[in-house]
Amino acid sequence: VYHTPEEVPSDCLPGCAAVIDVLRASSTIAAAIDAGAEAVRVFRDIEPLLEASEGIEEDKRIRAGERGGQKVEACEFGNSPLAFTPENTEGRQLFLSTTNGTRCSESVCNASNVIMASLTNRQAVVNYLATKRPGTVWLVGSGWQGSYSLEDTVCAGAVIDGILIAEKTPLAELTGNDEAIAAVALFRQWQDQLPELLMSASHGQRLLKMRGQADVAYCAQLDVLDTLPIQRGIGTFVQRKP
Ligand code: MLT
C-alpha cells in the first residue's frame, strides 16, 4: 500500500497496480465506464488533453478537467461521477485530467497491469485480483497534492479485506506489511460508516464546502458497480472483458 504516487519506487512495476482516488477520479472513471464510455483517456495536464481530443467529433468525446475540486474552464465536465449517464456518455471517449488521480495513474502506467479501484467497484477489483492472481499488487493512493488521504487508505483496506476473505486468509498473514494491516484495520473499523468517514476526511470536507454531499455520498457506496477499468495502452482505460 502506497499513500501517494511519490512513495512508489520506480522499480516496483512488475505485477498489478491499482490506482485509488476515491474522491473522486477512480470513482468517476468507474462511473463513466459503467455508463458506457468506450474508453477513458487520462492526462496529467489539460493542454495535452485538449490537443488529443481535438480530432474527435464532439458527439464522440467528453472533455473533463478538474483542479482543486473545481471544473476547468476549457472542459465541458468537471470530475463529478454523477455527471456521467448513459445518455451523455454511451459510446464516447472520455478525456480526463484531475488534480491527483490522473497523475497517480501516470506514475504507475508501466506496471504489467493497471486497474482503477474505488469503493464503488471494490468487489470487481477483488474478484479480478483473487482470480487473476497477478503476483505483486501495488495499491496506490492518489492522496492530495502529495499528502496522505484517509479515503484512499480505507479503500486499499477494503480491497485487501476482500482478498483475505476470498482466500480465507487471516489478517496475521500480512505480518510485516504495516501499511496493509493498518489499511485493513481502518476499513474494518469504518466499513459500516463509510459516508461518515469520507465526510470527515480533509478532501471530503473540501468537497462538502464546494459542492454539497452528493458526490461524497456517491463515492462512499461499497460494491455498487460491477465495472473494472483496466489500462489497455498507456493512459487508456476500458472495461475489462471477463
Ligand atoms: C483528485 O484527482 O485528487 C480528485 O479527483 C480531485 C477531485 O476531483 O475531487
mmCIF file of N, CA, C and O and ligand atoms in Angstrom, residues 21 23-25 66 69 79 98-102 143-144 203 207, ligand 1:
data_model
loop_
_atom_site.group_PDB
_atom_site.id
_atom_site.type_symbol
_atom_site.label_atom_id
_atom_site.label_comp_id
_atom_site.label_asym_id
_atom_site.label_seq_id
_atom_site.Cartn_x
_atom_site.Cartn_y
_atom_site.Cartn_z
ATOM 1 N N ASP A 21 -8.347 6.650 -6.156
ATOM 2 C CA ASP A 21 -8.647 8.057 -5.894
ATOM 3 C C ASP A 21 -10.153 8.143 -5.647
ATOM 4 O O ASP A 21 -10.931 8.522 -6.530
ATOM 5 N N LEU A 23 -12.058 10.023 -3.906
ATOM 6 C CA LEU A 23 -12.685 11.352 -4.088
ATOM 7 C C LEU A 23 -11.849 12.124 -5.110
ATOM 8 O O LEU A 23 -10.967 12.894 -4.721
ATOM 9 N N ARG A 24 -12.017 12.060 -6.368
ATOM 10 C CA ARG A 24 -13.111 11.358 -6.992
ATOM 11 C C ARG A 24 -12.676 10.621 -8.264
ATOM 12 O O ARG A 24 -13.475 9.979 -8.899
ATOM 13 N N ALA A 25 -11.416 10.733 -8.706
ATOM 14 C CA ALA A 25 -11.074 10.309 -10.083
ATOM 15 C C ALA A 25 -11.347 8.833 -10.343
ATOM 16 O O ALA A 25 -11.947 8.505 -11.378
ATOM 17 N N GLU A 66 -10.459 18.875 -13.901
ATOM 18 C CA GLU A 66 -10.680 19.376 -12.531
ATOM 19 C C GLU A 66 -9.335 19.805 -11.956
ATOM 20 O O GLU A 66 -8.332 19.131 -12.140
ATOM 21 N N GLY A 69 -10.594 20.546 -7.157
ATOM 22 C CA GLY A 69 -12.004 20.194 -6.941
ATOM 23 C C GLY A 69 -12.971 20.948 -7.831
ATOM 24 O O GLY A 69 -14.164 20.616 -7.884
ATOM 25 N N ASN A 79 -15.210 16.834 -12.496
ATOM 26 C CA ASN A 79 -14.801 15.473 -12.131
ATOM 27 C C ASN A 79 -15.829 14.836 -11.203
ATOM 28 O O ASN A 79 -15.488 14.111 -10.264
ATOM 29 N N THR A 98 -7.252 15.311 -13.743
ATOM 30 C CA THR A 98 -7.651 15.765 -12.404
ATOM 31 C C THR A 98 -6.402 16.150 -11.618
ATOM 32 O O THR A 98 -5.275 15.901 -12.049
ATOM 33 N N THR A 99 -6.643 16.696 -10.429
ATOM 34 C CA THR A 99 -5.533 17.220 -9.629
ATOM 35 C C THR A 99 -4.529 16.138 -9.262
ATOM 36 O O THR A 99 -3.319 16.319 -9.376
ATOM 37 N N ASN A 100 -5.044 14.991 -8.810
ATOM 38 C CA ASN A 100 -4.134 13.946 -8.313
ATOM 39 C C ASN A 100 -4.325 12.599 -9.012
ATOM 40 O O ASN A 100 -3.366 11.921 -9.328
ATOM 41 N N GLY A 101 -5.571 12.208 -9.233
ATOM 42 C CA GLY A 101 -5.834 10.836 -9.664
ATOM 43 C C GLY A 101 -5.213 10.490 -11.004
ATOM 44 O O GLY A 101 -4.582 9.446 -11.160
ATOM 45 N N THR A 102 -5.353 11.378 -11.996
ATOM 46 C CA THR A 102 -4.804 11.030 -13.316
ATOM 47 C C THR A 102 -3.282 11.116 -13.288
ATOM 48 O O THR A 102 -2.604 10.426 -14.040
ATOM 49 N N GLY A 143 -3.826 10.390 -2.883
ATOM 50 C CA GLY A 143 -3.558 11.439 -1.896
ATOM 51 C C GLY A 143 -4.088 12.789 -2.367
ATOM 52 O O GLY A 143 -4.875 12.887 -3.315
ATOM 53 N N TRP A 144 -3.620 13.832 -1.731
ATOM 54 C CA TRP A 144 -3.963 15.195 -2.137
ATOM 55 C C TRP A 144 -2.694 16.039 -2.174
ATOM 56 O O TRP A 144 -2.086 16.316 -1.148
ATOM 57 N N HIS A 203 -10.341 15.888 2.237
ATOM 58 C CA HIS A 203 -10.849 16.222 0.893
ATOM 59 C C HIS A 203 -12.368 16.130 0.852
ATOM 60 O O HIS A 203 -13.026 16.859 0.129
ATOM 61 N N LEU A 207 -14.784 19.055 -0.483
ATOM 62 C CA LEU A 207 -15.855 18.873 -1.473
ATOM 63 C C LEU A 207 -17.215 19.284 -0.897
ATOM 64 O O LEU A 207 -18.062 19.852 -1.595
HETATM 65 C C1 MLT B 1 -8.103 14.169 -7.470
HETATM 66 O O1 MLT B 1 -7.685 13.963 -8.608
HETATM 67 O O2 MLT B 1 -7.429 14.315 -6.457
HETATM 68 C C2 MLT B 1 -9.544 14.284 -7.231
HETATM 69 O O3 MLT B 1 -10.199 13.584 -8.221
HETATM 70 C C3 MLT B 1 -9.932 15.722 -7.090
HETATM 71 C C4 MLT B 1 -11.428 15.895 -7.164
HETATM 72 O O4 MLT B 1 -11.930 15.957 -8.265
HETATM 73 O O5 MLT B 1 -12.091 15.905 -6.131
#
